[in-house]
XYZ file of C-alpha atoms in Angstrom:
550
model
C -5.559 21.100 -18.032
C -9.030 19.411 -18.982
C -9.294 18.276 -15.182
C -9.027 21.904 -14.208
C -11.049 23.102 -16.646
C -13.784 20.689 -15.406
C -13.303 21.741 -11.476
C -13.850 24.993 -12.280
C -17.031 24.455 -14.539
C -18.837 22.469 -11.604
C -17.640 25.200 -9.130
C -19.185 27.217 -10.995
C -22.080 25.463 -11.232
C -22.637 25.100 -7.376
C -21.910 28.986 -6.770
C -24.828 29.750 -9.465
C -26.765 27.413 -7.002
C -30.195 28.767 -5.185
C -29.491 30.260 -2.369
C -31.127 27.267 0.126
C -28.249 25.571 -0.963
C -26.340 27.561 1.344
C -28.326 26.735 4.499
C -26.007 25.712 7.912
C -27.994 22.762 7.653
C -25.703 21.924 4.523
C -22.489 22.271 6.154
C -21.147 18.386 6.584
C -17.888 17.745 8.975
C -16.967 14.533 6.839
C -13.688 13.960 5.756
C -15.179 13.208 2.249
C -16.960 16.580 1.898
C -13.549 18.382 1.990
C -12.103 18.204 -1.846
C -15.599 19.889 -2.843
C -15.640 22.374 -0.202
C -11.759 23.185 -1.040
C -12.584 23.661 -4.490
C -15.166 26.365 -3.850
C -13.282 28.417 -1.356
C -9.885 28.081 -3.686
C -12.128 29.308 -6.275
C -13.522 32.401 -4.262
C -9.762 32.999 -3.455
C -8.623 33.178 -7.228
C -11.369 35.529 -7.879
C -10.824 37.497 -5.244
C -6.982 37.629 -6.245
C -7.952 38.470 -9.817
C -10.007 41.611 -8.202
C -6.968 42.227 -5.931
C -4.796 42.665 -9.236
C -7.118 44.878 -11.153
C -7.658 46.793 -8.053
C -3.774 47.129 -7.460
C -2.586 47.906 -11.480
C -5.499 50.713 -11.016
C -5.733 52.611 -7.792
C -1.695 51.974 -7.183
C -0.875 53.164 -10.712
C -2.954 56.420 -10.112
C -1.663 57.192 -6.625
C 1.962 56.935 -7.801
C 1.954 58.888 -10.639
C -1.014 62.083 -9.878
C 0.288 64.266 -6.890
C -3.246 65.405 -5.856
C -4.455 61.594 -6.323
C -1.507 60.514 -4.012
C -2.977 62.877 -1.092
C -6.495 61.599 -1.229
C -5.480 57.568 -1.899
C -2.712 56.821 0.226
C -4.105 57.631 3.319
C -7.515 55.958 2.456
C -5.423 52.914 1.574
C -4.147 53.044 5.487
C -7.750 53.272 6.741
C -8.911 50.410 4.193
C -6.361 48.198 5.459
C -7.162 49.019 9.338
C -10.946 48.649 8.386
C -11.952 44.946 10.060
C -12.715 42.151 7.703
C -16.485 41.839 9.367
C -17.109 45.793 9.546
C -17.385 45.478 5.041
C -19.337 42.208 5.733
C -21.488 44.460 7.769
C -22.728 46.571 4.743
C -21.677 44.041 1.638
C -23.789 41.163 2.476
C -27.082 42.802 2.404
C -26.334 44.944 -0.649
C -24.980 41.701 -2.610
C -28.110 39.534 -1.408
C -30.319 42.203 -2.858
C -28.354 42.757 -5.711
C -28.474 38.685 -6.710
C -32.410 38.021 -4.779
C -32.668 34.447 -4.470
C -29.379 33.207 -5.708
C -26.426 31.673 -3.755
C -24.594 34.449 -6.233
C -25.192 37.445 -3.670
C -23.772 35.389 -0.322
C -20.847 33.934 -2.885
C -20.177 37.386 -4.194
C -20.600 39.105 -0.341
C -17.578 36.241 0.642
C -15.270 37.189 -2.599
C -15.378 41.092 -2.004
C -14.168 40.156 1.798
C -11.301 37.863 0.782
C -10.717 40.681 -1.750
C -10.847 42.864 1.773
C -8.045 41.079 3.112
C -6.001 40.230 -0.002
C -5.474 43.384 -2.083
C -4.042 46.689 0.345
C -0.292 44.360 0.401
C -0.423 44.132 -3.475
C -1.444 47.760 -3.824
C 1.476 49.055 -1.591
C 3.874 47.086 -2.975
C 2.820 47.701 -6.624
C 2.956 51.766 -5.566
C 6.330 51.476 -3.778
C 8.562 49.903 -6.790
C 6.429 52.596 -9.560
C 7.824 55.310 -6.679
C 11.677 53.301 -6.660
C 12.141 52.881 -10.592
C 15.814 53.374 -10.971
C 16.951 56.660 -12.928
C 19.067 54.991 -15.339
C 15.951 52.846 -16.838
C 13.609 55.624 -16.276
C 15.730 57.874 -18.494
C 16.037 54.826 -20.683
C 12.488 54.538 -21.161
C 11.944 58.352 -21.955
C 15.260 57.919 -24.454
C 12.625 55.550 -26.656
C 10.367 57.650 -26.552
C 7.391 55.417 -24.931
C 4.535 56.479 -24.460
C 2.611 56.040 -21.165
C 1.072 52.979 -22.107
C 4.265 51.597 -23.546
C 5.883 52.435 -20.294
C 3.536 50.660 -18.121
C 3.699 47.382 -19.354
C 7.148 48.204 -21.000
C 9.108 49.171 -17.775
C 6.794 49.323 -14.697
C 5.081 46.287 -14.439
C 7.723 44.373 -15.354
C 10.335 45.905 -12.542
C 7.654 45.432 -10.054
C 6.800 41.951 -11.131
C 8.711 40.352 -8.383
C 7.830 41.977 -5.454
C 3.903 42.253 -6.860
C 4.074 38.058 -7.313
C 5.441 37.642 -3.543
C 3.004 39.818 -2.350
C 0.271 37.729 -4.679
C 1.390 34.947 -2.544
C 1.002 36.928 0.915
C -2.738 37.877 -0.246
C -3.262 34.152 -1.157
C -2.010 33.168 2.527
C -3.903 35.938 3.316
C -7.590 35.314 2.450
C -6.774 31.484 4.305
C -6.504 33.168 7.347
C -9.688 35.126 7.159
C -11.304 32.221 5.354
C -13.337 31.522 7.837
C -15.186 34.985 8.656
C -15.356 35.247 5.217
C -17.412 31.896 4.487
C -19.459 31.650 7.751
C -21.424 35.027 7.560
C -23.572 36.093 9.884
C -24.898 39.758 9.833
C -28.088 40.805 12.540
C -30.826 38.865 10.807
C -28.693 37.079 7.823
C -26.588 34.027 8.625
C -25.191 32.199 5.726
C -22.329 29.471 5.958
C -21.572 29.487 2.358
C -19.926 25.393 1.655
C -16.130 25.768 2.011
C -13.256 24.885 4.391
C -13.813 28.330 6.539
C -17.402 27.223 6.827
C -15.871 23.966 7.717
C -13.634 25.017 10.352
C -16.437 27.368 12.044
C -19.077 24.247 12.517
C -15.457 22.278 14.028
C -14.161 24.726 16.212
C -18.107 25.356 17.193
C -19.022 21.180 17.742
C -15.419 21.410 18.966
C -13.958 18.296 17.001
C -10.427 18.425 16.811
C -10.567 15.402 14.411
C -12.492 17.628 11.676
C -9.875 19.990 12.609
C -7.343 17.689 11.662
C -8.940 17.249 8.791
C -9.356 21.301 7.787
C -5.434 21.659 8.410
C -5.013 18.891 6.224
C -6.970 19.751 2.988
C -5.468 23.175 3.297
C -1.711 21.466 3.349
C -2.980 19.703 0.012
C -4.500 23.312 -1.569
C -1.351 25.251 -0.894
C 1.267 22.727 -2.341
C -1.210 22.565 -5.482
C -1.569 26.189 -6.268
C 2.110 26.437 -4.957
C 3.067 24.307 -7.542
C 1.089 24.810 -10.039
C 1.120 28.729 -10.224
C 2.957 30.469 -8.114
C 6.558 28.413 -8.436
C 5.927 28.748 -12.171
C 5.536 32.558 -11.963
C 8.512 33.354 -9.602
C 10.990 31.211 -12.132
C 9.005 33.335 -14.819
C 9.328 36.638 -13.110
C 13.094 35.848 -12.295
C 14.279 37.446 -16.066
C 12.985 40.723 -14.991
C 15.282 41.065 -12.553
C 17.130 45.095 -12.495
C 21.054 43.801 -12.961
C 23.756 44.184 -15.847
C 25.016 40.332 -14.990
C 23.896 36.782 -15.435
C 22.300 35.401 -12.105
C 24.878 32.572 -11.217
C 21.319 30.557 -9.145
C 18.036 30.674 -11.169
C 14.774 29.873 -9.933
C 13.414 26.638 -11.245
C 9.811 25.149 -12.120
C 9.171 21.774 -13.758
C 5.663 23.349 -14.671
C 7.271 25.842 -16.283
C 9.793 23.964 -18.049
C 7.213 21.483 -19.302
C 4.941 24.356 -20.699
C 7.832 25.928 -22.328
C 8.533 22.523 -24.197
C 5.234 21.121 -24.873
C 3.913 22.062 -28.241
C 0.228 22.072 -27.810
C 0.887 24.534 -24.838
C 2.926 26.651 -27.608
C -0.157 26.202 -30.073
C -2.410 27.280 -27.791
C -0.371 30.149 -26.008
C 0.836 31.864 -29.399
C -2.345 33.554 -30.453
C -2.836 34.611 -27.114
C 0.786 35.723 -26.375
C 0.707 37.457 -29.794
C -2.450 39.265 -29.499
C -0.943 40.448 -25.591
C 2.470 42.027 -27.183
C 0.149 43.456 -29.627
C -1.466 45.488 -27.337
C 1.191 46.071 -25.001
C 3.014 47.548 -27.810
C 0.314 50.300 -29.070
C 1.088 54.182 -28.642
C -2.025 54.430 -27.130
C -2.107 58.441 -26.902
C -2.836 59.653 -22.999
C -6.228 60.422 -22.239
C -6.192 64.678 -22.401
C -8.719 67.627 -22.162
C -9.067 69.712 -25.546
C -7.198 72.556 -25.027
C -8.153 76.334 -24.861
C -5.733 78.879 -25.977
C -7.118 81.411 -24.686
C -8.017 80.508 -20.916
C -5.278 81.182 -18.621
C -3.953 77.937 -16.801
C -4.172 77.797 -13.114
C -1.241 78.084 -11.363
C -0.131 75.246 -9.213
C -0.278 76.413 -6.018
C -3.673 77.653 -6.547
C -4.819 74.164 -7.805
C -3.383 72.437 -4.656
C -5.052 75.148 -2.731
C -8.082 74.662 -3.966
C -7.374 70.650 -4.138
C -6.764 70.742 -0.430
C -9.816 72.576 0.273
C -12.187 70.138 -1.043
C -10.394 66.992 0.866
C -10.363 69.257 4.015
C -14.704 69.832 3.587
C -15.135 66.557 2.615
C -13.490 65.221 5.656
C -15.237 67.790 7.840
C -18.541 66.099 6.252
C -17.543 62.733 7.375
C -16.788 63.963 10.784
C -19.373 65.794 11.297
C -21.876 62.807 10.025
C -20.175 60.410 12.628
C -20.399 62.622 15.225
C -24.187 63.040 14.213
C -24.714 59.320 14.831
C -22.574 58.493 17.615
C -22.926 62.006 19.917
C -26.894 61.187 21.195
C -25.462 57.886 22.865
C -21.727 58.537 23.623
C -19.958 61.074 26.113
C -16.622 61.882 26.605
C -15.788 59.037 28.894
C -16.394 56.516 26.140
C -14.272 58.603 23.993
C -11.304 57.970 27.020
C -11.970 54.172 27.167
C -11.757 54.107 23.224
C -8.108 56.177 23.525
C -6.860 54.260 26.703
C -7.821 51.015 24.419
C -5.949 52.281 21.587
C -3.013 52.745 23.051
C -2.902 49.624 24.590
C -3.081 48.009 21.515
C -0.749 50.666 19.586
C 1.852 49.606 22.780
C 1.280 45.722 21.522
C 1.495 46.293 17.718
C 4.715 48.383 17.687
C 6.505 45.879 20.075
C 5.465 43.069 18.189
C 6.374 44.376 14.295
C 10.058 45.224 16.284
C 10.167 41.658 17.537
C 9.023 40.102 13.526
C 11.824 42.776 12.214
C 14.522 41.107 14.296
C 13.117 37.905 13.724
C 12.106 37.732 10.094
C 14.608 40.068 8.403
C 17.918 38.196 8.972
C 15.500 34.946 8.164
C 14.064 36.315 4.999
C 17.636 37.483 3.773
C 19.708 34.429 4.145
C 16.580 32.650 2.369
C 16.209 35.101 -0.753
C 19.928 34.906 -1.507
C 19.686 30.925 -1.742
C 17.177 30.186 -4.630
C 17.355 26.504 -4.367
C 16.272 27.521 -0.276
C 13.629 29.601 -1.483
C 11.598 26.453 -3.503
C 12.074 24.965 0.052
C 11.037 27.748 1.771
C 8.119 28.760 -0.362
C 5.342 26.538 0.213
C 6.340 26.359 4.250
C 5.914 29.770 4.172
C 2.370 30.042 2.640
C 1.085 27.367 4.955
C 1.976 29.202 8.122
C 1.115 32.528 6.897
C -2.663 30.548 5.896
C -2.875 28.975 8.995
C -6.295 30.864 10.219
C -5.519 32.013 13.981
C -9.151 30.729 15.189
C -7.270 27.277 15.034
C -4.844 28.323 17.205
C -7.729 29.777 19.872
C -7.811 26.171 21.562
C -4.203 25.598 22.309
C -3.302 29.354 23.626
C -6.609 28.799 25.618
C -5.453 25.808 27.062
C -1.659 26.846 27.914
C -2.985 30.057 29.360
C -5.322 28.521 32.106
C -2.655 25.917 32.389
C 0.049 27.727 33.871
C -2.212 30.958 34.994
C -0.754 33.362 32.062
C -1.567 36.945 31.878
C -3.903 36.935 29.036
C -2.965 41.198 28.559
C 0.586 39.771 27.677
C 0.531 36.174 26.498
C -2.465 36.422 24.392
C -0.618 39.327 22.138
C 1.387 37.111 19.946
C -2.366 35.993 18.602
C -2.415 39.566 16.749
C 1.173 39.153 14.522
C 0.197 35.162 13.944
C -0.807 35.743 10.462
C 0.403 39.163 9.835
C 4.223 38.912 10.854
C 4.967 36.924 7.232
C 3.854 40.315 4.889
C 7.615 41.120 6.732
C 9.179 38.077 5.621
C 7.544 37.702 1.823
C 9.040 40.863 1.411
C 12.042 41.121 2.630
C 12.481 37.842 0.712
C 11.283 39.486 -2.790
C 13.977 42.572 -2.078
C 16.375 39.985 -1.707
C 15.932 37.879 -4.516
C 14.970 41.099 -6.365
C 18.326 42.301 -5.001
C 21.126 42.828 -8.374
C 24.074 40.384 -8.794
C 26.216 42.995 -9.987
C 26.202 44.733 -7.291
C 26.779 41.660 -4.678
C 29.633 41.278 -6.942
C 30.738 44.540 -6.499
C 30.585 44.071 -2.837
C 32.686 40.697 -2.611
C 35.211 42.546 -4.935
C 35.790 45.492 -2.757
C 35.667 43.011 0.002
C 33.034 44.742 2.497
C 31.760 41.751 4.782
C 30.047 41.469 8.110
C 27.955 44.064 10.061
C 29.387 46.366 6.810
C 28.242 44.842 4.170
C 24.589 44.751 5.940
C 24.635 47.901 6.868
C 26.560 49.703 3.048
C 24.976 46.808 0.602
C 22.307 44.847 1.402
C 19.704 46.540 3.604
C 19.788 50.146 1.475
C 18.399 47.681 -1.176
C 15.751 45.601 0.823
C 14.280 48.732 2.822
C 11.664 49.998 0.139
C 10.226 46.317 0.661
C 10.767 46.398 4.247
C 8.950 49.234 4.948
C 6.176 47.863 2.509
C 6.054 44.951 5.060
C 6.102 46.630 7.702
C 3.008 48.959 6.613
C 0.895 46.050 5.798
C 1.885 43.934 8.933
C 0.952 46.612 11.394
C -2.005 47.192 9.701
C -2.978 44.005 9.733
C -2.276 43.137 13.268
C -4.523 46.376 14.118
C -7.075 44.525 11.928
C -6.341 41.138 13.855
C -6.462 42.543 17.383
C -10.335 42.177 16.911
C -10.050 38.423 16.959
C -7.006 38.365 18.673
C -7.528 40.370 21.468
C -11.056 38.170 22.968
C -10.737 34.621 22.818
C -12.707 31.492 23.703
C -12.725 28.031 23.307
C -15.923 26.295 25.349
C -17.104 28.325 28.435
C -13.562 29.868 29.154
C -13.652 32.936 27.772
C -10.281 35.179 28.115
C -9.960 38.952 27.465
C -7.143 40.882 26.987
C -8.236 44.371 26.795
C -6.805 47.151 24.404
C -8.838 48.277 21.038
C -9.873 45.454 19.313
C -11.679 43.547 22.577
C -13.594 46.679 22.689
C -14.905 46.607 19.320
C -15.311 42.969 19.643
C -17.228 42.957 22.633
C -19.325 45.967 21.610
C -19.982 43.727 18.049
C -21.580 41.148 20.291
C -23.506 43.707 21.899
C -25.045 45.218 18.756
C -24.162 48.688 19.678
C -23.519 50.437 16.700
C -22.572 54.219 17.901
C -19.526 52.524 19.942
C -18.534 49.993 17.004
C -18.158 53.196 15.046
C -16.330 55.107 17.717
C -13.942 52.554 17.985
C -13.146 51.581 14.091
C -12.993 55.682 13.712
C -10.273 55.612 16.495
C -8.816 52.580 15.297
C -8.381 53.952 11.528
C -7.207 57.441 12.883
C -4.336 55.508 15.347
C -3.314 53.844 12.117
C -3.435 57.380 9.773
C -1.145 58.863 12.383
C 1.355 55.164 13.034
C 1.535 55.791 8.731
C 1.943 59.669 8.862
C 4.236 60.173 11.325
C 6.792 56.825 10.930
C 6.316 55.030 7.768
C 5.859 57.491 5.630
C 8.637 59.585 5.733
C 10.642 56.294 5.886
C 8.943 55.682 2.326
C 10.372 59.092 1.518
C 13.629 58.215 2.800
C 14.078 55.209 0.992
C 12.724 56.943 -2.355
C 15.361 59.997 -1.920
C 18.438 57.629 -0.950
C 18.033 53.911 -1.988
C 17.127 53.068 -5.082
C 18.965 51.051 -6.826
C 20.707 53.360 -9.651
C-alpha cells in the first residue's frame, strides 16, 4: 500500500511538470523507460475511470428516472458515443492548454477527458438499463420501507446494478488501452504534444517502425492489466458477487486472495472502519428530494401541455443546430458531397450490422458458458481485458502485410479492423447477465427439467437480453467510432483504403477540410440516432416490458 501510495505521488509529480517536459523529443523507445511511462498512462486511465463513474451515477441516474430528461439524454448519449475520439481532441486540447498556460497540466488533462471519451457511454448505458430493469418485487420492497430517494439509490439501485456497472468498468478500462494511443500522442493543426506514456510509446514504434519496441509496448501492457486485474477489479467482482438478485445460496462464489487478505488483516480493518462508517452514515440519511416551494393558488400544468411545450424547445433547439451546420458547411459543399457522405454511410452501416451479427453468434454462446463457471471466469477475466486493450494500430502491420500478400480485397478483409476492440462490450456483458443471472431460478429450470435449445430460448436468454442489447448498443457504436481508423490503413508507403464513412472522414482529417469533416461526423451521428431509434431501442423496451427478472 505505501509502494502505491508512492507511484502515485511521483506521477503526480511528473503530470504537474512544465509543459517542455512533454516535447516528442522526450519520448525514449527503451525498454527501461516503460514502467515510468506505464505508470503515467495507468494513472490518466484511473482518472479518467473515476470521471467515467461520476459521469455515469449522474447523467444515467437522471435519464432513467425524469421522462422529459430521458428524451433529450438518451439520444445525445448515441451521438456522444458515435462522436470520434480525435473530433473532442479537436476542441479539448486548445481549451485545456489555455486553461493550464504553461503547464504539462492542460495536455495531461486534454488526454484524461479523451480516455474519459472512450471509457464512460458503456458504463452510462449499462448503469441506465438495470435502474430501467429493477425487479417489481424489490421495487415494491423498497417503497414498503419507506426510503427515501436517496436511501433508494444507494439502498437498492446501485447495489442491483453493481455487477453489470463493474464489468462494464472493466470494458472502459480495456477501453481507454485501445485508444491509448490517440489519446497520448496529440496532435491538433499547430499543437503536437506526445504526452510520456505507452500510447506515446507505441506511436514513435509503429512510426520508426520497430517491432522490437513493439514487443516491448505489448509486453508492459500484459504486466498493467494482470496488476490492476488483480489488484482491483478481481477484488471488486468477488465483492460485488453478494449483491446478486436471488432467494438461494450461490453453490460457486467468486474468489480474490486480495480480498480475502483485506478482509482479515487488521490494520486494513483500522483503517477502513472510519471510512466505512462515515459511508453507511451517509448512505443512510433521509436526505429530503430537492423540490420547488409550492403555490396553492397557481394552477399546475397539465401533462400533455408540459410535454408539448417540452418537445417544442428540443425541436427549436435542434433546428438551431441544423441550421448553424448548414451555415458553415453550405458555402463549400453541394449536394453531391452530401451523396458521397450517404453512399459512405451505408457502406459502413452494411459492415457494422454484419459484423455485431457475426460477435452475437460468436460471443454470446462464449460469454454464457463462461459466466455460469466462476472458477472459468478468474481464468477468463484478465484474457479478456488484454484482447479487448490490445490497441488496433498494432494490428495495422500484420493485416497490411497478409492483405498485399495474398492480393485481399481491402473493402472486405480490412472490416474485421472496425469490431477488433469493440466486439468484447458483447462479451463483458453477456458475461455480467450471466453471472448476474439468479440461482433460484437455474434451479427452477433443472427441476422442471427444460434443457437444450429450450432452456436457452424459456430461461436463460430472457435474463441476459437487457445486457445484450446494452452490448450491442455500445459495440456498434463503437465500431462506427473505429471505422475512422479502421477503415484507412498504412504501415510504410503501402497505404490501403477501404472506402465507406469513416475513410472519408479520415481522409478529409488529413486534408484539413473542416466543412466535410463536419458533414460526415453529422451523417455519421444521425446513421447511428436512427441504427438506436429504429432497432435497439424498442428492443430496450421489449426487454423492460417482458424480461425482468420478477
Amino acid at each position: 500500500m505505501f509502494a502505491l501510495l508512492v507511484l502515485l505521488g511521483l506521477g503526480l509529480r511528473q503530470m504537474m511538470a512544465p509543459v517542455a517536459a512533454a516535447m516528442p523529443a522526450t519520448i525514449s523507445l527503451s525498454p527501461l523507460a516503460l514502467p515510468a511511462y506505464v505508470l503515467r498512462t495507468t494513472l490518466r486511465m484511473f482518472f479518467a475511470l473515476f470521471a467515467s463513474l461520476l459521469f455515469t451515477l449522474t447523467y444515467a441516474t437522471l435519464a432513467a428516472k425524469n421522462r422529459r430528461a430521458e428524451m433529450v439524454l438518451v439520444p445525445l448519449l448515441d451521438v456522444l458515443q458515435s462522436v470520434p475520439v480525435l473530433g473532442y481532441l479537436s476542441f479539448t486540447v486548445v481549451f485545456f492548454v489555455a486553461l493550464f498556460p504553461g503547464s504539462v497540466l492542460g495536455p495531461e488533462c486534454a488526454a484524461i477527458f479523451a480516455i474519459f471519451t472512450s471509457q464512460a457511454w458503456n458504463m452510462a448505458f449499462s448503469f441506465y438499463q438495470t435502474l430501467r430493469t429493477i425487479p417489481l418485487d424489490i421495487d415494491e420492497a423498497s417503497r414498503a420501507f419507506r426510503f427515501s430517494a436517496w436511501q433508494r439509490f444507494w439502498r437498492l439501485e446501485v447495489p442491483f446494478a453493481m455487477p453489470g456497472l463493474i464489468w462494464n468498468m472493466m470494458m472502459s478500462m480495456s477501453g481507454g488501452w485501445f485508444f491509448i494511443v490517440a489519446s497520448e500522442a496529440i496532435s491538433v493543426g499547430n499543437i503536437s504534444y506526445a504526452l510520456p506514456g505507452v500510447g506515446s510509446y507505441v506511436a514513435k514504434a509503429i512510426a520508426a517502425r520497430d517491432l522490437h519496441a513493439v514487443f516491448y509496448a505489448i509486453g508492459a501492457m500484459t504486466i498493467a492489466i494482470l496488476l490492476y486485474d488483480q489488484l482491483l477489479f478481481r477484488p471488486l467482482v468477488a465483492w460485488a458477487d453478494k449483491f446478486r438478485s436471488e432467494q438461494t445460496a450461490t453453490q460457486t462464489v467468486p474468489k480474490s486472495l486480495v480480498l480475502d487478505l483485506f478482509r482479515r488483516a487488521a490494520f486494513m480493518h483500522s483503517l477502513g472502519a472510519p471510512i466505512g462508517s462515515a459511508l453507511d452514515f451517509l448512505m443512510r440519511r433521509r436526505f429530503a428530494p430537492f423540490a420547488w416551494p409550492s403555490h396553492p393558488n397557481r394552477p399546475a400544468i397539465p401533462r400533455r401541455v408540459g410535454d408539448i411545450i417540452w418537445l417544442t424547445c428540443i425541436a427549436a433547439t435542434t433546428i438551431f443546430i441544423v441550421l448553424q451546420l448548414l451555415h458553415f458547411v453550405t458555402p463549400t459543399l453541394t449536394w453531391h458531397d452530401v451523396q458521397i457522405v450517404t453512399g459512405n454511410g451505408f457502406l459502413t452501416l452494411l459492415r457494422v450490422v454484419v459484423l455485431i451479427i457475426l460477435a452475437t453468434l460468436i460471443w454470446v454462446p462464449i460469454g454464457v458458458q463462461v459466466g455460469l463457471r466462476p472458477e472459468l471466469v478468474e481464468k477468463v477475466q484478465p484474457v479478456a481485458q488484454f484482447l479487448a486493450a490490445f490497441p488496433a494500430n498494432l494490428m495495422f502491420p500484420v493485416a497490411v502485410v497478409l492483405i498485399v500478400h495474398f492480393g485481399a480485397d481491402p473493402v472486405i478483409w480490412l472490416s474485421p479492423l472496425m469490431i477488433l476492440g469493440t466486439q468484447w462490450y458483447i462479451l463483458f456483458n453477456v458475461i455480467a447477465g450471466t453471472t448476474a443471472y439468479p440461482s433460484d431460478f437455474k434451479e427452477a429450470a433443472a427441476t422442471f427439467r427444460i434443457q437444450g435449445w429450450r432452456w436457452w430460448r424459456d430461461a436463460l436468454l430472457p435474463g441476459i437480453f437487457p445486457y445484450y442489447i446494452t452490448g450491442a448498443i455500445t459495440a456498434s457504436g463503437g465500431a462506427w467510432n473505429a471505422s475512422i481508423v479502421s477503415e484507412v490503413v498504412s504501415w510504410g508507403p503501402t497505404k490501403l483504403d477501404a472506402g465507406g464513412l469513416g475513410a472519408y472522414i479520415a481522409r478529409m482529417t488529413a486534408a484539413g477540410d473542416f466543412p466535410r469533416i463536419a458533414l460526415g461526423i453529422a451523417v455519421m451521428s444521425a446513421m447511428v440516432i436512427a441504427m438506436n431509434r429504429l432497432i435497439w431501442r424498442p428492443l430496450y423496451a421489449f426487454a423492460e416490458r417482458r424480461m425482468r427478472l420478477d
